[in-house]
PDB file of C-alpha atoms in Angstrom:
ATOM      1  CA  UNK A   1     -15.818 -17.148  91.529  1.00 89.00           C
ATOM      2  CA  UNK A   2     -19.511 -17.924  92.377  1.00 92.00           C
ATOM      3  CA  UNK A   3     -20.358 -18.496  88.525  1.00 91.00           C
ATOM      4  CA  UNK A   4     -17.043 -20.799  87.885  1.00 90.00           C
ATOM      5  CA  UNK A   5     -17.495 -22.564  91.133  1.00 90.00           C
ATOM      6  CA  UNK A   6     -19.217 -25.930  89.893  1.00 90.00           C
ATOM      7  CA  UNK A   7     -16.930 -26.364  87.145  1.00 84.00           C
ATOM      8  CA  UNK A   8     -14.310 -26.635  90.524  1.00 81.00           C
ATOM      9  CA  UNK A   9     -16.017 -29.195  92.155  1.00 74.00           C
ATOM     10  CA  UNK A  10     -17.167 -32.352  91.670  1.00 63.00           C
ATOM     11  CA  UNK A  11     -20.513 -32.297  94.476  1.00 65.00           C
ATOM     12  CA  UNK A  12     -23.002 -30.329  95.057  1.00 65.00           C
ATOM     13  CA  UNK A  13     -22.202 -27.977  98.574  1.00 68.00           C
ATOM     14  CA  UNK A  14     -24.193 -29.108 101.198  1.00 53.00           C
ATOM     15  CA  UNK A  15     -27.781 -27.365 101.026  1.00 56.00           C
ATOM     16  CA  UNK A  16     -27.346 -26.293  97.659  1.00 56.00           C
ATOM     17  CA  UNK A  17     -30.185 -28.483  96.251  1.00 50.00           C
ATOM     18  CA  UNK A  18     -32.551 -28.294  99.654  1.00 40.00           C
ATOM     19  CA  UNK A  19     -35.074 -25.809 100.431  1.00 35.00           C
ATOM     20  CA  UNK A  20     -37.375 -24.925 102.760  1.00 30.00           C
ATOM     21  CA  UNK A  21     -41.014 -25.405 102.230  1.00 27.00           C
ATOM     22  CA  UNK A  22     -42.044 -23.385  99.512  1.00 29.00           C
ATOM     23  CA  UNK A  23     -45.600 -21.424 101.068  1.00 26.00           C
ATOM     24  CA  UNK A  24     -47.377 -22.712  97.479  1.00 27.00           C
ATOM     25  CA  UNK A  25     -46.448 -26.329  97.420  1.00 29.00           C
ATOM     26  CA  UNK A  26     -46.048 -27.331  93.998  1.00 31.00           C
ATOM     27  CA  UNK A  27     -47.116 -25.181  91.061  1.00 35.00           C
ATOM     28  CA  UNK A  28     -47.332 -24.750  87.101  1.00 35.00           C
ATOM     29  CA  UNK A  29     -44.354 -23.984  84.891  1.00 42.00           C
ATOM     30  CA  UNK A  30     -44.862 -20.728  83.050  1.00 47.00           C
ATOM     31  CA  UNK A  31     -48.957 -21.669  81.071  1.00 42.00           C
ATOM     32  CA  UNK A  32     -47.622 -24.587  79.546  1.00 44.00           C
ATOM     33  CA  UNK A  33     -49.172 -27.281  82.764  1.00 44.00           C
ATOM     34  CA  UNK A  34     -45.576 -28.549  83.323  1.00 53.00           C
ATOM     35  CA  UNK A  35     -45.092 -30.102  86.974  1.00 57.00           C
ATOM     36  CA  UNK A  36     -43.369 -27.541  88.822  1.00 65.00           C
ATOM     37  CA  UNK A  37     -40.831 -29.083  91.401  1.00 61.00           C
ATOM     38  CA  UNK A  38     -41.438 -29.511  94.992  1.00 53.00           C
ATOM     39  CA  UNK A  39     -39.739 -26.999  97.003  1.00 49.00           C
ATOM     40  CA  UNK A  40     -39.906 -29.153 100.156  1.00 35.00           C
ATOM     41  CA  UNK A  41     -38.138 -32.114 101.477  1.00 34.00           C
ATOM     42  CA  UNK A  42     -35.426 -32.115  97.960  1.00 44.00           C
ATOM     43  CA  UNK A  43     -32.394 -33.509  99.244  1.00 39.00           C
ATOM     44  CA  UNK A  44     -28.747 -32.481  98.551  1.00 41.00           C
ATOM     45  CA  UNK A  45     -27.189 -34.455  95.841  1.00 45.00           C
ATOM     46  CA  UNK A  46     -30.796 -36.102  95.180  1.00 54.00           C
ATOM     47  CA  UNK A  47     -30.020 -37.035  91.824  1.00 61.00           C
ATOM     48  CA  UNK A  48     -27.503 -38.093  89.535  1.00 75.00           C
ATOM     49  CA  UNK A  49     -24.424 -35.654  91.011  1.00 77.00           C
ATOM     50  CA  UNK A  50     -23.075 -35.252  87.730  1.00 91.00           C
ATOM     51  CA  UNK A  51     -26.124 -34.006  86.047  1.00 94.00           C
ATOM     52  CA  UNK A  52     -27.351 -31.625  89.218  1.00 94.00           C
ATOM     53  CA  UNK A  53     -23.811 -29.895  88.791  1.00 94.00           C
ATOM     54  CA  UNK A  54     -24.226 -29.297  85.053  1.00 95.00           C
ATOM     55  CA  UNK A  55     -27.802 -27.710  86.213  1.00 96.00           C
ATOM     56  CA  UNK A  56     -26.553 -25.491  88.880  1.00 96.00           C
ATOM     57  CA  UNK A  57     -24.074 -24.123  86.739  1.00 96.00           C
ATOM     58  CA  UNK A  58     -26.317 -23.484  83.801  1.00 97.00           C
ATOM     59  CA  UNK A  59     -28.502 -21.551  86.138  1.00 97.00           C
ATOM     60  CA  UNK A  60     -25.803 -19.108  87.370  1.00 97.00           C
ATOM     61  CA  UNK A  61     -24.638 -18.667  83.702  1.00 96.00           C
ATOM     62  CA  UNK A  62     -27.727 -17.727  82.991  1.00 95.00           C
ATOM     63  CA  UNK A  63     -28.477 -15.725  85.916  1.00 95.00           C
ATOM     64  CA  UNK A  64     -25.393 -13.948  85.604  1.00 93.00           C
ATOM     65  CA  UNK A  65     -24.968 -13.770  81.963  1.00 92.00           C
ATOM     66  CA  UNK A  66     -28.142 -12.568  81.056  1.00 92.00           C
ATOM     67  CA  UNK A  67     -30.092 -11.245  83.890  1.00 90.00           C
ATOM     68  CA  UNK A  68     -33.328 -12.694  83.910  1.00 93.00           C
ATOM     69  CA  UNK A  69     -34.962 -12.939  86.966  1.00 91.00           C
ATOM     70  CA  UNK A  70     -34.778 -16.286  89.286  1.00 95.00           C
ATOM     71  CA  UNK A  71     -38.451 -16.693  88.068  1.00 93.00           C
ATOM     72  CA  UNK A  72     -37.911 -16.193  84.353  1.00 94.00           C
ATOM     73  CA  UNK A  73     -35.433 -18.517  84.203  1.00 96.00           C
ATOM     74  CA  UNK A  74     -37.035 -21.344  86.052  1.00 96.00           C
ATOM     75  CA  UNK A  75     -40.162 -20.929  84.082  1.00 95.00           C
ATOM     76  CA  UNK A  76     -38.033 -21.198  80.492  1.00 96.00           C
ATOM     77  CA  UNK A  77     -38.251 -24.217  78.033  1.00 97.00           C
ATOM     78  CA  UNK A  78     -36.190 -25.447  75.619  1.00 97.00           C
ATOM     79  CA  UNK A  79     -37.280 -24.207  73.133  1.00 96.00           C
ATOM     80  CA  UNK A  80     -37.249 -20.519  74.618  1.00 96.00           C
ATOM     81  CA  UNK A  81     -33.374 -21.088  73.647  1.00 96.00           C
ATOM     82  CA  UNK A  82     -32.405 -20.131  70.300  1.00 95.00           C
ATOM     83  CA  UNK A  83     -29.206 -21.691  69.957  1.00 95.00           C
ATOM     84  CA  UNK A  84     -27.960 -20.781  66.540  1.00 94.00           C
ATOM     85  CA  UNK A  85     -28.082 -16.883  67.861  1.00 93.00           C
ATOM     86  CA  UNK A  86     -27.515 -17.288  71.520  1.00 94.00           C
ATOM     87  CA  UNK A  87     -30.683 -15.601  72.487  1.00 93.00           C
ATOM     88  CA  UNK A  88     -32.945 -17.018  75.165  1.00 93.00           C
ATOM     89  CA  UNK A  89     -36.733 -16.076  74.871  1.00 93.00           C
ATOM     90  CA  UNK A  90     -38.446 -14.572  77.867  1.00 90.00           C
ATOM     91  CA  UNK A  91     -41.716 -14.217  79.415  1.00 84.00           C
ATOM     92  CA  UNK A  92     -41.210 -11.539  81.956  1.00 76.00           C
ATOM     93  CA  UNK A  93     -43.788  -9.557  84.405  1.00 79.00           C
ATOM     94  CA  UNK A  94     -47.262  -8.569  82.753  1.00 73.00           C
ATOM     95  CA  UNK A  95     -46.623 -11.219  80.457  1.00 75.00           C
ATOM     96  CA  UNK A  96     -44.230  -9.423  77.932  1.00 81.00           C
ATOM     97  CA  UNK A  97     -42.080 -11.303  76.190  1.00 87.00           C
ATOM     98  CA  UNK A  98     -38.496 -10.206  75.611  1.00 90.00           C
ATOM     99  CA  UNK A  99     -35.387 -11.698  74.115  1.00 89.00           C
ATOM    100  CA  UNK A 100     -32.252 -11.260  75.701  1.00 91.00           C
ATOM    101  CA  UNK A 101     -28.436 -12.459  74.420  1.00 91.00           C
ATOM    102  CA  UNK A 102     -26.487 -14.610  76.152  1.00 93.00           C
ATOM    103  CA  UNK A 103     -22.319 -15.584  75.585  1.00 93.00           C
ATOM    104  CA  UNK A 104     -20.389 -18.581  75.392  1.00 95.00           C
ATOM    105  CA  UNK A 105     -19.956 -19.217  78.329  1.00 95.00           C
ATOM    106  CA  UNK A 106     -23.217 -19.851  78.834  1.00 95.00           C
ATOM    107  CA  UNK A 107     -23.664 -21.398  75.783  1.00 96.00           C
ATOM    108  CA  UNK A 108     -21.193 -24.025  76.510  1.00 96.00           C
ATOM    109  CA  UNK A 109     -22.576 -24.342  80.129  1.00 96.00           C
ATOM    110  CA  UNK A 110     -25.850 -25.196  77.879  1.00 97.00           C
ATOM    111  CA  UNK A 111     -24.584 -27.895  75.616  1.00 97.00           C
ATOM    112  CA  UNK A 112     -23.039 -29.686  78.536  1.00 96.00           C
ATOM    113  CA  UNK A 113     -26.622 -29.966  80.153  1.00 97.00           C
ATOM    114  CA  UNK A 114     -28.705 -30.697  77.138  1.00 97.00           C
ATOM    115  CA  UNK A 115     -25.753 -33.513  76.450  1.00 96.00           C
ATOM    116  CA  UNK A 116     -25.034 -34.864  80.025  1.00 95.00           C
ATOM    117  CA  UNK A 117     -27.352 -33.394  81.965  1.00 96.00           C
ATOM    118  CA  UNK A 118     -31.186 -32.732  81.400  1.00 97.00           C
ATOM    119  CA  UNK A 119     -31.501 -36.217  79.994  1.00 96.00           C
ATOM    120  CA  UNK A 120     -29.962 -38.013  83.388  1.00 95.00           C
ATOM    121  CA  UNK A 121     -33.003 -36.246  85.258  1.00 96.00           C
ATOM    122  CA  UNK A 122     -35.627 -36.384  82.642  1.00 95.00           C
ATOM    123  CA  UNK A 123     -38.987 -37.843  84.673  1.00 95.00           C
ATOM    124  CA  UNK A 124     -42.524 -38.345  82.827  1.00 93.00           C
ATOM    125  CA  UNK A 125     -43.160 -34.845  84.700  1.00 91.00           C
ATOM    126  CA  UNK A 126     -40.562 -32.782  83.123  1.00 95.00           C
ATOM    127  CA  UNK A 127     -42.460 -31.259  80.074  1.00 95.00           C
ATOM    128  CA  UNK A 128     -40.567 -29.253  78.161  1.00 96.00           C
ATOM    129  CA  UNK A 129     -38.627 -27.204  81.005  1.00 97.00           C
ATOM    130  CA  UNK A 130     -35.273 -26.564  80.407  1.00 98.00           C
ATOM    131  CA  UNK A 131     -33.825 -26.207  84.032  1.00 98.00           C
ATOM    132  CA  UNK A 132     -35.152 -29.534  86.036  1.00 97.00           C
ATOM    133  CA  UNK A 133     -35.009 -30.136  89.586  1.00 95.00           C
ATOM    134  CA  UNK A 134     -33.590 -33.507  91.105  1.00 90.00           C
ATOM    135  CA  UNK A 135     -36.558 -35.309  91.161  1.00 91.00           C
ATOM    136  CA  UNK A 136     -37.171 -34.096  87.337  1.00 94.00           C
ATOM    137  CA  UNK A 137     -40.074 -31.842  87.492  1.00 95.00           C
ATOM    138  CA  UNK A 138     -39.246 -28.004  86.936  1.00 96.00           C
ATOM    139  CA  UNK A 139     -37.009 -26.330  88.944  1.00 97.00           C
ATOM    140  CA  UNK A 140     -38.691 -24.629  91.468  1.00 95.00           C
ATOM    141  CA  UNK A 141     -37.769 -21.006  92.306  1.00 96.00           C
ATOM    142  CA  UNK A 142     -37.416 -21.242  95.980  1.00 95.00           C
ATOM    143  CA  UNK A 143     -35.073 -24.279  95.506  1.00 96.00           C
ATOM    144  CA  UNK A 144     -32.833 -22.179  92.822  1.00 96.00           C
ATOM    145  CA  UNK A 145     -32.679 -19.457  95.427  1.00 96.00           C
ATOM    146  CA  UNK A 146     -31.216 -22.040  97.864  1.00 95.00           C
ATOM    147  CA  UNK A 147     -28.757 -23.732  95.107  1.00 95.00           C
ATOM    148  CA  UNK A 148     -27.494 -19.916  94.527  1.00 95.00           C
ATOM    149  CA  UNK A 149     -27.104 -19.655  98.063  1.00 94.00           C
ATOM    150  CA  UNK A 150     -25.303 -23.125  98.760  1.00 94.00           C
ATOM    151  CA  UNK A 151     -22.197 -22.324  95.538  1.00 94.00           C
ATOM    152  CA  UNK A 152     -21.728 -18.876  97.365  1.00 93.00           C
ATOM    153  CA  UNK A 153     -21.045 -20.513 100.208  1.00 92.00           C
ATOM    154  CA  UNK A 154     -18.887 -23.083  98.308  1.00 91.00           C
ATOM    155  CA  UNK A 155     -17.194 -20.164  96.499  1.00 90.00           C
ATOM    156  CA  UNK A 156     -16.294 -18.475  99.836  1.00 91.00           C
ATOM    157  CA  UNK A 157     -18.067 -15.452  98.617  1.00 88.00           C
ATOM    158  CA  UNK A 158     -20.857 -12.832 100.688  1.00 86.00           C
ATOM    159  CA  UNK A 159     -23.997 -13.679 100.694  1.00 86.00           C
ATOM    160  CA  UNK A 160     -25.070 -13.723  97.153  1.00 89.00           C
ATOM    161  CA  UNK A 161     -28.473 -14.016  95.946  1.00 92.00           C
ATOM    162  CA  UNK A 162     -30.273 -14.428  92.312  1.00 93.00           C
ATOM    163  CA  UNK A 163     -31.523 -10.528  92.392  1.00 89.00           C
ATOM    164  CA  UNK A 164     -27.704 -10.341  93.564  1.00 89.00           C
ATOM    165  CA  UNK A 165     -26.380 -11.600  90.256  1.00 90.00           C
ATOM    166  CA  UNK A 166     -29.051  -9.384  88.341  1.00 87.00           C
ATOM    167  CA  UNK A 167     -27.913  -6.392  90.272  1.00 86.00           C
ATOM    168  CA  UNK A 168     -24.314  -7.371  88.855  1.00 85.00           C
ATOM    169  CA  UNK A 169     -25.139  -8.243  85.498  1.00 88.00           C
ATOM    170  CA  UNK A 170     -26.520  -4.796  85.290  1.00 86.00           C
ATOM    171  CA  UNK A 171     -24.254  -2.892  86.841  1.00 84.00           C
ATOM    172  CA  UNK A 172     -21.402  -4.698  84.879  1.00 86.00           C
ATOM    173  CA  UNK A 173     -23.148  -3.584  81.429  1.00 86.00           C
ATOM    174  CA  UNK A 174     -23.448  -0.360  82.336  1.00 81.00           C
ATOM    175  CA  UNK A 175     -19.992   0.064  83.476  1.00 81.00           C
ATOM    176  CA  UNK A 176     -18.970  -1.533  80.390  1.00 83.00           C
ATOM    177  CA  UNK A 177     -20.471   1.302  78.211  1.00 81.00           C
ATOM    178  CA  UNK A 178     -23.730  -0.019  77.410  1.00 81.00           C
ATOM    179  CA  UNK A 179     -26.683   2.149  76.926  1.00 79.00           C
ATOM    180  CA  UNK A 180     -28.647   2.684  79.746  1.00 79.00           C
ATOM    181  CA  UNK A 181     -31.742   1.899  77.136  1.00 80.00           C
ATOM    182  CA  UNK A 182     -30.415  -1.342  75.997  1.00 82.00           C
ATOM    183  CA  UNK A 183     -29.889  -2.575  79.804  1.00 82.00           C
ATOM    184  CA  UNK A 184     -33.604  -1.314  80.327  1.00 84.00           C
ATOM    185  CA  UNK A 185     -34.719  -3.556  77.738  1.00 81.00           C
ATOM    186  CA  UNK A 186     -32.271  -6.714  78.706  1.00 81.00           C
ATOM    187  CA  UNK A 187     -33.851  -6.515  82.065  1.00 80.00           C
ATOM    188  CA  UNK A 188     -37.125  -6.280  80.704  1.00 80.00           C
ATOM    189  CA  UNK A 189     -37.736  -3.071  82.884  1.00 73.00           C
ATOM    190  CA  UNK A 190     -41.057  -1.111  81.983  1.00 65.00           C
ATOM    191  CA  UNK A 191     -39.626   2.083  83.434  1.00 68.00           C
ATOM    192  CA  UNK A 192     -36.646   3.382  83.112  1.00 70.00           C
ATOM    193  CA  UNK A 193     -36.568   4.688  86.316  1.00 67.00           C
ATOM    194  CA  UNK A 194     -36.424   1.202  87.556  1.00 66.00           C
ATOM    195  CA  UNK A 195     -32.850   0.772  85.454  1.00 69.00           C
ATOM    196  CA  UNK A 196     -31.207   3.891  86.975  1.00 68.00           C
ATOM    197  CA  UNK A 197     -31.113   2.473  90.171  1.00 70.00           C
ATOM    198  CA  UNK A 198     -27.907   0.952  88.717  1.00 68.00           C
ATOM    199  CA  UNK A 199     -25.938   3.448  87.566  1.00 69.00           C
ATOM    200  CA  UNK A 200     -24.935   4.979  91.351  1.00 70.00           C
ATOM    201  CA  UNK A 201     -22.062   1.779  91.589  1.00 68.00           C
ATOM    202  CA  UNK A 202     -21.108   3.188  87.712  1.00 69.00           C
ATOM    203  CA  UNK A 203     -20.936   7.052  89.055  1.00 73.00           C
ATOM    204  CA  UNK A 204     -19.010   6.327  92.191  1.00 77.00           C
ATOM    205  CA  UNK A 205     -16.034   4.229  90.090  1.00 74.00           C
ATOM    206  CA  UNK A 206     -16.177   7.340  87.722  1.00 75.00           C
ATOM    207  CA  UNK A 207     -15.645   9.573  90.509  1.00 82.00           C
ATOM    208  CA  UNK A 208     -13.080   7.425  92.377  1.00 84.00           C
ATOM    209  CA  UNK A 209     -11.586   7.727  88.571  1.00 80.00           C
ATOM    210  CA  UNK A 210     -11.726  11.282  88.287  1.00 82.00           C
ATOM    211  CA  UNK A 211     -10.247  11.746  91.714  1.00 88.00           C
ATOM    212  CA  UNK A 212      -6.975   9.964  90.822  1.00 87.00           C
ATOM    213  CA  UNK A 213      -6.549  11.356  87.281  1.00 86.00           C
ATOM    214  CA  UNK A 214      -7.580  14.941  87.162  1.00 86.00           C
ATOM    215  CA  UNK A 215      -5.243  17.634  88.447  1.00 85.00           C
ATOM    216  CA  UNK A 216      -8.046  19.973  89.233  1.00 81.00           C
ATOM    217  CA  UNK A 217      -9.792  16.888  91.692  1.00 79.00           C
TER     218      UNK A 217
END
């Protein structure tokens, strides 16, 4: 519901695209000396509305469908995407670099914005970052957290936030059979101790499971 919601809706929620004062001001995008957005003072529907929609819901597609952190994917560029295999390129904690798969969904989400969107907000400050923020520079983190906040609202769903839709991605992989390994390496996880702490939601639906199916329960 939360990753579908602005394909629904034809605005922006209110306080979607506004944040707070972010406690660095502006910053740098990733090493490459792209303008990072300002987290402060960025309006609600600042911005072509059309365009800011097609942003917001590339971001949860990607937050969701490949489970990057809110970080990574602010500080990708285009051409981090590799289109032809649906892999995005990422440059995660310590500075290792991982690649990660995402679907069509997402894909589709990401032609739409390359098309319609991205070039409706393009500024002289933009660089080469893929997700922009309304006043063109990069998206800023803090103001990604709010627009992730704002469509949950919209969606009339819990309090969701960007670790939120990690947490899901994960545990949604894991639950669909995936290795616990693989999910270690999608998440770009340098223990795996760090990707167990996903499996308990995958346990508990195998013993709810177990408790309806086996005689001996």
């Amino acid at each position: 519901a939360l990753v579908e919601a602005p394909s629904r809706q034809r605005r922006s929620p209110p306080g979607a695209d506004r944040s707070t004062v972010h406690p660095e001001g502006t910053g740098l995008g990733r090493d490459h000396g792209t303008a990072a957005e300002p987290a402060s003072g960025e309006p609600a529907g600042d911005g072509p509305p059309d365009a800011v929609l097609l942003r917001d819901r590339l971001l949860l597609e990607l937050l969701y469908g490949t489970g990057v952190r809110i970080s990574e994917a602010c500080g990708l560029d285009v051409s981090d995407v590799d289109q032809a295999r649906r892999v995005v390129r990422v440059l995660g904690k310590g500075g290792r670099e991982r690649a990660v798969p995402y679907g069509v969904p997402a894909q589709r989400a990401l032609d739409a914005w390359l098309r319609d969107g991205r070039p409706a907000l393009l500024a002289p400050g933009s660089g080469r970052a893929l997700l922009l923020g309304a006043r063109g520079g990069r998206l800023n983190p803090t103001t990604a957290r709010r627009i992730v906040s704002g469509w949950a609202g919209a969606a009339g769903v819990p309090r969701v936030t960007p670790h939120g839709l990690r947490h899901s991605a994960a545990t949604h992989l894991l639950e669909g059979g995936a290795d616990l390994r693989a999910v270690q390496e999608l998440l770009g996880h340098s223990s795996l101790a760090s990707t167990q702490i996903y499996t308990h939601v995958s346990v508990e639906r195998l013993r709810a499971a177990y408790r309806q199916a086996h005689p001996r329960a």
